[in-house]
Amino acid sequence: MAQIRKLMKNHWLKNVIDTPVLSKSITSANAAKTENSTIKEDEIKMFSNQNEDWWNLNGPAKALHSMNAIRVPLIRDGLVQCPYEDRTPTPLKDKKILDVGCGGGILSEALAKIGAEVTGIDASRNLIDIAQEHCQENIKLINKPKYVCTTVEEHLNDHNEYYDGVVASEVIEHVANKELFIKSCVGVLKPGGRIFFTTPNRTRATQILGICISEYVLNIVPKGTHHYDMLVTPNEMSFLLERNNCHVELIYGLFYNFLQNRWSFVNSQMLLFAIQAQKLE
Amino acid sequence: MLLRKNVHRLLATTFNNRAILSVRTLCTNKEENVKDKYDIIIAGGGMVGCTLACALGKNSLMSHLKILLLEGSPNQNYQLKPEYSNRVVALNQNTKSLMSSLKIWRHVEKARLQPIRYMQVWDACSDALILFNSSDILDDDIAYVVENDLLLHAVNTELTSSKIRNVQIVYGAKISDYRLSKDDGKIATHNIVKMTNGDVYACDLLIGADGANSAVRKAMGVQYLSWNYDQMGIVATLHLAEESENVTAWQRWLPTGPIALLPLDNSRSSLVWSMWQDDAKRLLKLTEEEFVDAINDALWKQYPRSKGVEACMSWMSSWLKRAGLPDGASRQLPPSVRSIAVGSRAAFPLGFGHSVRYIAPGVALVGDAAHRVHPLAGQGVNLGFGDVKDLTEFLSDAIYTGYEITHHSWLEKYESSRQRHNVPTQIAVDALHRLYTIDLPPVVLARSLGLQLTNALYPIKKLIMSHATT
């Protein structure tokens, strides 16, 4: 008990008191040299430990499950525009998609279900096993995603300009070297392909509502999921994407109604946002 | 840790196996010999149920689904008779656009329909009147009068055409029992539909389109808010005294309930006359000549009026005139009735009904099964067709996003979007009924001034029209 209290206190202190070092990895030119990897060990450890219940719809990943209802349409409509009468159950057929930081495969399976050839990568061996296991057990899913335990910068070595779409949903806030991360994500993308990110914004509102309240008071999100100084803002994201030869097409605000477990697109990007960009030719 | 994980895995596999097993036991169990498993079963093949089957069958996203329509009555051959049927509906623009998109409308147009371009509603207890003119409000007809059986035939023509391959229809289907799925998050069971002849069907999504006494709704066990109006609606096909360009719908509020005439062609109209049950029983016993006299009386007779109401009304219209607004003096005269089509007189009870939930896990209600209204505004069936349109849209959206058709968040979207439209409409219709069955002078005055003012103020009128047509 005392241990838990101590742990909690530490998290509180870390999250609340830490002054945000204006994303060190983004601004500092030395960052890439000192940390030439996107992995942050304690983040991986944290996720690997909370995985028992990954596929429980009412478990710790509840919000991620319900988030599919808005991120699947975002990715689908970003990659395919189709007249209303000609819609099919598999709109993403023949589209190669990379799900970076796929975790237990919640989004990967949802995208595979509408026809996409999904590759899910994650740095945690444990999570990749869970994702693999779940998709094998899911008899209804015929078009199974492929899972690989790797990082995106390693994956780039043999998949240069390979994918039609790259998705990193709720991932970049756990990544150490954000510049390398985005560069690698864009690297695996075909010219003309589209890249999607969703992530919390670095604002006081997120710090208070998204971290303190939802992790420590309401327990919607497992404790220690997010760290304020790891978050990025829409401006920083746009900047990094534009610098990597991408054209930012849209930025939406996201809102999670935890009472109804329902996500919606909103105008305000104060809490979370989704960003879509196209890689230029 | 490792042990826990293994146990977890073991559990997960047994759950899966059990799901497979449960399907198997369904097939092998003698007591429940599942004849066929469908993705969607629609219980009830009325206008709304058949239209839904047609809409689902034509949707490109649902071409891989197996759909079954269960209709209680036998398959009847329809023939267009020279005399109109006494059961007609007024379809609004929203319904027309649904029917056009399903290519049903062309069959109706080819047979017969009558547009309503004007609508005059007036009070028997005062001079209050409201006039709707389609050309200055919608740039289109207000509604279309179509016979029920003609519309059903048109829907069935399209439903059984070669373009729809995944919809099966069972006529003369007598359902003895429903066993609805239980969704406990782990093992999703199927809905079971048992027939009196011993057949058993299973489905993922069961849609109750089985009317106001819906058995599906009863099986759902949801709260149903309902009351009877102690009123009956009398219908009949009327032959008018004079031939004219008959495109006006007439409605007069009598102290006993509204009488309405819907145009059928140049010399015929359809009657919908709501009244207290005792009056209805008396009217049904009259000879046809006496009944015709009663209709003409109801349309023309001067009812005793309160002096105070009269004075206030004329004061109001003088002010409206001074402000340059329509004062309601330019009224048209309703037609008079010569005779009624032989044997076309019939009566049906009127009531209000609202199902608090339209959905349950793997179940949805449409049409009268979910809501029932007084026919005074001609909204009942249009609300049902609105359900069809929205349900089709949400189900296809669910599939396009990779979700199961039974996924609760899409069904919930259906429920909330429909209740948001249906409940206010139902309440407004119910309120109108209550307002107009009172003949106390202050109430008569209030409603007369209100109606007069609504008639004078174009934006309000337009608002009412746009709600009633969507």
Tab-separated table of N, CA, C and O in Angstrom, chain A residues 52-53 65-66 68-69 72-73 76-77 80 82 84-89 91 110 113-114 126 129 133 137 139-140 262, chain B residues 1 4-5 8-9 12-13 16 20 59-62 64 185 393 396-397 399-404 409-410 412-413 416:
chain	number	residue	atom	x	y	z
A	52	GLU	N	-2.412	-7.693	-20.025
A	52	GLU	CA	-3.256	-8.871	-19.846
A	52	GLU	C	-4.653	-8.650	-20.435
A	52	GLU	O	-5.257	-9.538	-20.995
A	53	ASP	N	-5.123	-7.458	-20.293
A	53	ASP	CA	-6.516	-7.179	-20.613
A	53	ASP	C	-6.668	-6.376	-21.895
A	53	ASP	O	-7.653	-5.707	-22.092
A	65	HIS	N	-10.449	0.997	-27.971
A	65	HIS	CA	-11.423	0.224	-28.749
A	65	HIS	C	-12.476	1.137	-29.345
A	65	HIS	O	-12.790	1.069	-30.529
A	66	SER	N	-13.010	2.026	-28.509
A	66	SER	CA	-14.093	2.874	-29.028
A	66	SER	C	-13.541	3.930	-29.976
A	66	SER	O	-14.250	4.445	-30.824
A	68	ASN	N	-11.684	3.413	-32.407
A	68	ASN	CA	-11.741	2.885	-33.780
A	68	ASN	C	-12.896	3.493	-34.569
A	68	ASN	O	-12.801	3.678	-35.773
A	69	ALA	N	-13.980	3.804	-33.879
A	69	ALA	CA	-15.162	4.329	-34.562
A	69	ALA	C	-14.881	5.655	-35.257
A	69	ALA	O	-15.613	6.046	-36.158
A	72	VAL	N	-10.869	4.745	-37.782
A	72	VAL	CA	-11.014	3.931	-38.999
A	72	VAL	C	-11.622	4.764	-40.139
A	72	VAL	O	-11.084	4.784	-41.239
A	73	PRO	N	-12.738	5.495	-39.910
A	73	PRO	CA	-13.254	6.355	-40.983
A	73	PRO	C	-12.245	7.405	-41.448
A	73	PRO	O	-12.156	7.694	-42.641
A	76	ARG	N	-9.745	5.519	-43.603
A	76	ARG	CA	-10.441	5.022	-44.796
A	76	ARG	C	-10.696	6.167	-45.779
A	76	ARG	O	-10.331	6.084	-46.948
A	77	ASP	N	-11.282	7.247	-45.286
A	77	ASP	CA	-11.630	8.341	-46.187
A	77	ASP	C	-10.404	9.118	-46.634
A	77	ASP	O	-10.413	9.744	-47.694
A	80	VAL	N	-9.149	6.471	-49.426
A	80	VAL	CA	-10.062	6.113	-50.518
A	80	VAL	C	-11.250	7.067	-50.538
A	80	VAL	O	-11.889	7.267	-49.517
A	82	CYS	N	-14.809	7.338	-52.490
A	82	CYS	CA	-15.616	6.454	-53.313
A	82	CYS	C	-17.041	6.991	-53.363
A	82	CYS	O	-17.560	7.425	-52.345
A	84	TYR	N	-20.995	7.239	-53.193
A	84	TYR	CA	-21.852	6.619	-52.187
A	84	TYR	C	-22.406	5.266	-52.639
A	84	TYR	O	-22.422	4.309	-51.869
A	85	GLU	N	-22.830	5.166	-53.890
A	85	GLU	CA	-23.496	3.921	-54.346
A	85	GLU	C	-22.491	2.795	-54.549
A	85	GLU	O	-22.863	1.627	-54.594
A	86	ASP	N	-21.216	3.134	-54.750
A	86	ASP	CA	-20.245	2.097	-55.088
A	86	ASP	C	-19.469	1.589	-53.891
A	86	ASP	O	-18.444	0.921	-54.040
A	87	ARG	N	-19.921	1.917	-52.681
A	87	ARG	CA	-19.160	1.501	-51.515
A	87	ARG	C	-19.221	-0.019	-51.353
A	87	ARG	O	-20.231	-0.646	-51.655
A	88	THR	N	-18.132	-0.605	-50.923
A	88	THR	CA	-18.093	-2.045	-50.688
A	88	THR	C	-17.684	-2.281	-49.237
A	88	THR	O	-17.183	-1.370	-48.578
A	89	PRO	N	-17.867	-3.516	-48.748
A	89	PRO	CA	-17.448	-3.785	-47.370
A	89	PRO	C	-15.931	-3.756	-47.181
A	89	PRO	O	-15.454	-3.740	-46.062
A	91	PRO	N	-13.370	-1.346	-48.457
A	91	PRO	CA	-12.881	-0.173	-49.196
A	91	PRO	C	-11.359	-0.093	-49.276
A	91	PRO	O	-10.837	0.480	-50.217
A	110	ALA	N	-8.916	-3.828	-37.081
A	110	ALA	CA	-10.046	-3.054	-37.613
A	110	ALA	C	-9.785	-2.640	-39.055
A	110	ALA	O	-10.685	-2.653	-39.889
A	113	LYS	N	-9.969	-5.651	-41.362
A	113	LYS	CA	-11.351	-6.053	-41.572
A	113	LYS	C	-11.969	-5.371	-42.785
A	113	LYS	O	-12.841	-5.930	-43.439
A	114	ILE	N	-11.564	-4.134	-43.062
A	114	ILE	CA	-12.107	-3.480	-44.252
A	114	ILE	C	-11.134	-3.604	-45.430
A	114	ILE	O	-11.101	-2.768	-46.311
A	126	ASN	N	6.201	-8.636	-26.212
A	126	ASN	CA	5.032	-9.107	-25.488
A	126	ASN	C	3.726	-8.703	-26.193
A	126	ASN	O	2.813	-9.503	-26.376
A	129	ASP	N	3.155	-10.509	-29.447
A	129	ASP	CA	2.627	-11.853	-29.201
A	129	ASP	C	1.126	-11.812	-28.962
A	129	ASP	O	0.375	-12.643	-29.478
A	133	GLU	N	-1.574	-13.560	-31.355
A	133	GLU	CA	-2.454	-14.566	-30.780
A	133	GLU	C	-3.918	-14.201	-31.030
A	133	GLU	O	-4.718	-15.042	-31.440
A	137	GLU	N	-6.841	-16.212	-33.235
A	137	GLU	CA	-8.043	-16.748	-32.597
A	137	GLU	C	-9.322	-16.164	-33.179
A	137	GLU	O	-10.403	-16.730	-33.037
A	139	ILE	N	-11.726	-15.964	-35.550
A	139	ILE	CA	-12.074	-16.764	-36.732
A	139	ILE	C	-12.773	-15.936	-37.804
A	139	ILE	O	-12.746	-16.267	-38.971
A	140	LYS	N	-13.394	-14.850	-37.376
A	140	LYS	CA	-14.137	-14.048	-38.351
A	140	LYS	C	-13.195	-13.222	-39.231
A	140	LYS	O	-13.583	-12.755	-40.287
A	262	ARG	N	-17.605	7.423	-26.070
A	262	ARG	CA	-17.782	7.781	-27.475
A	262	ARG	C	-16.816	8.898	-27.871
A	262	ARG	O	-16.636	9.862	-27.134
B	1	MET	N	2.888	-15.501	-13.077
B	1	MET	CA	2.671	-14.623	-14.248
B	1	MET	C	2.413	-15.469	-15.501
B	1	MET	O	1.421	-15.319	-16.191
B	4	ARG	N	-0.689	-17.443	-15.146
B	4	ARG	CA	-1.887	-16.627	-15.318
B	4	ARG	C	-2.182	-16.439	-16.793
B	4	ARG	O	-3.308	-16.509	-17.245
B	5	LYS	N	-1.097	-16.219	-17.537
B	5	LYS	CA	-1.264	-15.979	-18.958
B	5	LYS	C	-1.813	-17.221	-19.666
B	5	LYS	O	-2.688	-17.154	-20.515
B	8	HIS	N	-5.341	-17.625	-18.954
B	8	HIS	CA	-6.062	-16.644	-19.766
B	8	HIS	C	-6.263	-17.163	-21.187
B	8	HIS	O	-7.343	-17.126	-21.753
B	9	ARG	N	-5.159	-17.715	-21.724
B	9	ARG	CA	-5.226	-18.248	-23.085
B	9	ARG	C	-6.229	-19.374	-23.191
B	9	ARG	O	-7.036	-19.458	-24.098
B	12	ALA	N	-9.639	-18.108	-23.139
B	12	ALA	CA	-9.992	-17.470	-24.413
B	12	ALA	C	-10.378	-18.519	-25.446
B	12	ALA	O	-11.361	-18.388	-26.148
B	13	THR	N	-9.585	-19.609	-25.494
B	13	THR	CA	-9.895	-20.625	-26.502
B	13	THR	C	-11.198	-21.338	-26.174
B	13	THR	O	-11.979	-21.634	-27.062
B	16	ASN	N	-14.046	-19.332	-27.337
B	16	ASN	CA	-14.231	-19.436	-28.767
B	16	ASN	C	-14.874	-20.755	-29.156
B	16	ASN	O	-15.779	-20.815	-29.952
B	20	ILE	N	-18.443	-21.726	-31.091
B	20	ILE	CA	-18.626	-22.612	-32.239
B	20	ILE	C	-19.592	-23.727	-31.862
B	20	ILE	O	-20.497	-24.071	-32.591
B	59	ASN	N	-28.674	-2.153	-51.166
B	59	ASN	CA	-27.474	-1.456	-50.737
B	59	ASN	C	-26.235	-2.275	-51.103
B	59	ASN	O	-26.127	-3.444	-50.752
B	60	SER	N	-25.312	-1.631	-51.797
B	60	SER	CA	-24.139	-2.360	-52.290
B	60	SER	C	-23.321	-2.945	-51.143
B	60	SER	O	-22.669	-3.968	-51.293
B	61	LEU	N	-23.366	-2.291	-49.979
B	61	LEU	CA	-22.573	-2.769	-48.853
B	61	LEU	C	-23.150	-4.016	-48.220
B	61	LEU	O	-22.485	-4.706	-47.471
B	62	MET	N	-24.437	-4.280	-48.495
B	62	MET	CA	-25.060	-5.404	-47.810
B	62	MET	C	-25.347	-6.562	-48.751
B	62	MET	O	-26.103	-7.463	-48.397
B	64	HIS	N	-23.607	-8.963	-49.446
B	64	HIS	CA	-23.107	-10.249	-48.956
B	64	HIS	C	-23.932	-10.780	-47.785
B	64	HIS	O	-23.645	-11.854	-47.270
B	185	GLY	N	-20.901	-9.816	-23.796
B	185	GLY	CA	-19.560	-9.322	-24.102
B	185	GLY	C	-18.609	-10.425	-24.547
B	185	GLY	O	-17.633	-10.165	-25.205
B	393	GLU	N	-28.947	3.593	-43.475
B	393	GLU	CA	-27.732	4.402	-43.521
B	393	GLU	C	-26.740	4.006	-42.427
B	393	GLU	O	-25.552	3.837	-42.684
B	396	SER	N	-25.237	0.489	-43.069
B	396	SER	CA	-24.236	0.462	-44.127
B	396	SER	C	-22.971	1.189	-43.686
B	396	SER	O	-21.870	0.782	-44.025
B	397	ASP	N	-23.137	2.229	-42.882
B	397	ASP	CA	-21.974	2.915	-42.329
B	397	ASP	C	-21.150	1.986	-41.448
B	397	ASP	O	-19.921	2.005	-41.486
B	399	ILE	N	-20.920	-1.244	-41.652
B	399	ILE	CA	-20.184	-2.204	-42.485
B	399	ILE	C	-19.006	-1.521	-43.174
B	399	ILE	O	-17.901	-2.051	-43.224
B	400	TYR	N	-19.237	-0.306	-43.656
B	400	TYR	CA	-18.179	0.426	-44.367
B	400	TYR	C	-17.022	0.744	-43.428
B	400	TYR	O	-15.898	0.953	-43.860
B	401	THR	N	-17.292	0.791	-42.130
B	401	THR	CA	-16.246	1.065	-41.163
B	401	THR	C	-15.676	-0.224	-40.583
B	401	THR	O	-14.793	-0.190	-39.736
B	402	GLY	N	-16.220	-1.377	-41.031
B	402	GLY	CA	-15.661	-2.642	-40.587
B	402	GLY	C	-16.274	-3.182	-39.311
B	402	GLY	O	-15.706	-4.048	-38.675
B	403	TYR	N	-17.438	-2.673	-38.923
B	403	TYR	CA	-18.094	-3.155	-37.718
B	403	TYR	C	-19.186	-4.164	-38.071
B	403	TYR	O	-19.676	-4.209	-39.198
B	404	GLU	N	-19.576	-4.933	-37.065
B	404	GLU	CA	-20.702	-5.838	-37.227
B	404	GLU	C	-21.981	-5.009	-37.318
B	404	GLU	O	-22.071	-3.937	-36.710
B	409	SER	N	-22.908	0.604	-30.929
B	409	SER	CA	-22.787	2.057	-31.085
B	409	SER	C	-23.532	2.544	-32.331
B	409	SER	O	-24.066	3.641	-32.341
B	410	TRP	N	-23.590	1.693	-33.372
B	410	TRP	CA	-24.349	2.128	-34.548
B	410	TRP	C	-25.854	2.017	-34.307
B	410	TRP	O	-26.623	2.845	-34.749
B	412	GLU	N	-27.217	2.380	-31.461
B	412	GLU	CA	-27.561	3.510	-30.596
B	412	GLU	C	-27.694	4.802	-31.393
B	412	GLU	O	-28.547	5.632	-31.106
B	413	LYS	N	-26.832	4.951	-32.400
B	413	LYS	CA	-26.947	6.140	-33.246
B	413	LYS	C	-28.299	6.163	-33.934
B	413	LYS	O	-28.937	7.217	-34.043
B	416	SER	N	-30.989	7.132	-31.272
B	416	SER	CA	-31.062	8.516	-30.838
B	416	SER	C	-31.436	9.435	-31.990
B	416	SER	O	-32.178	10.397	-31.806
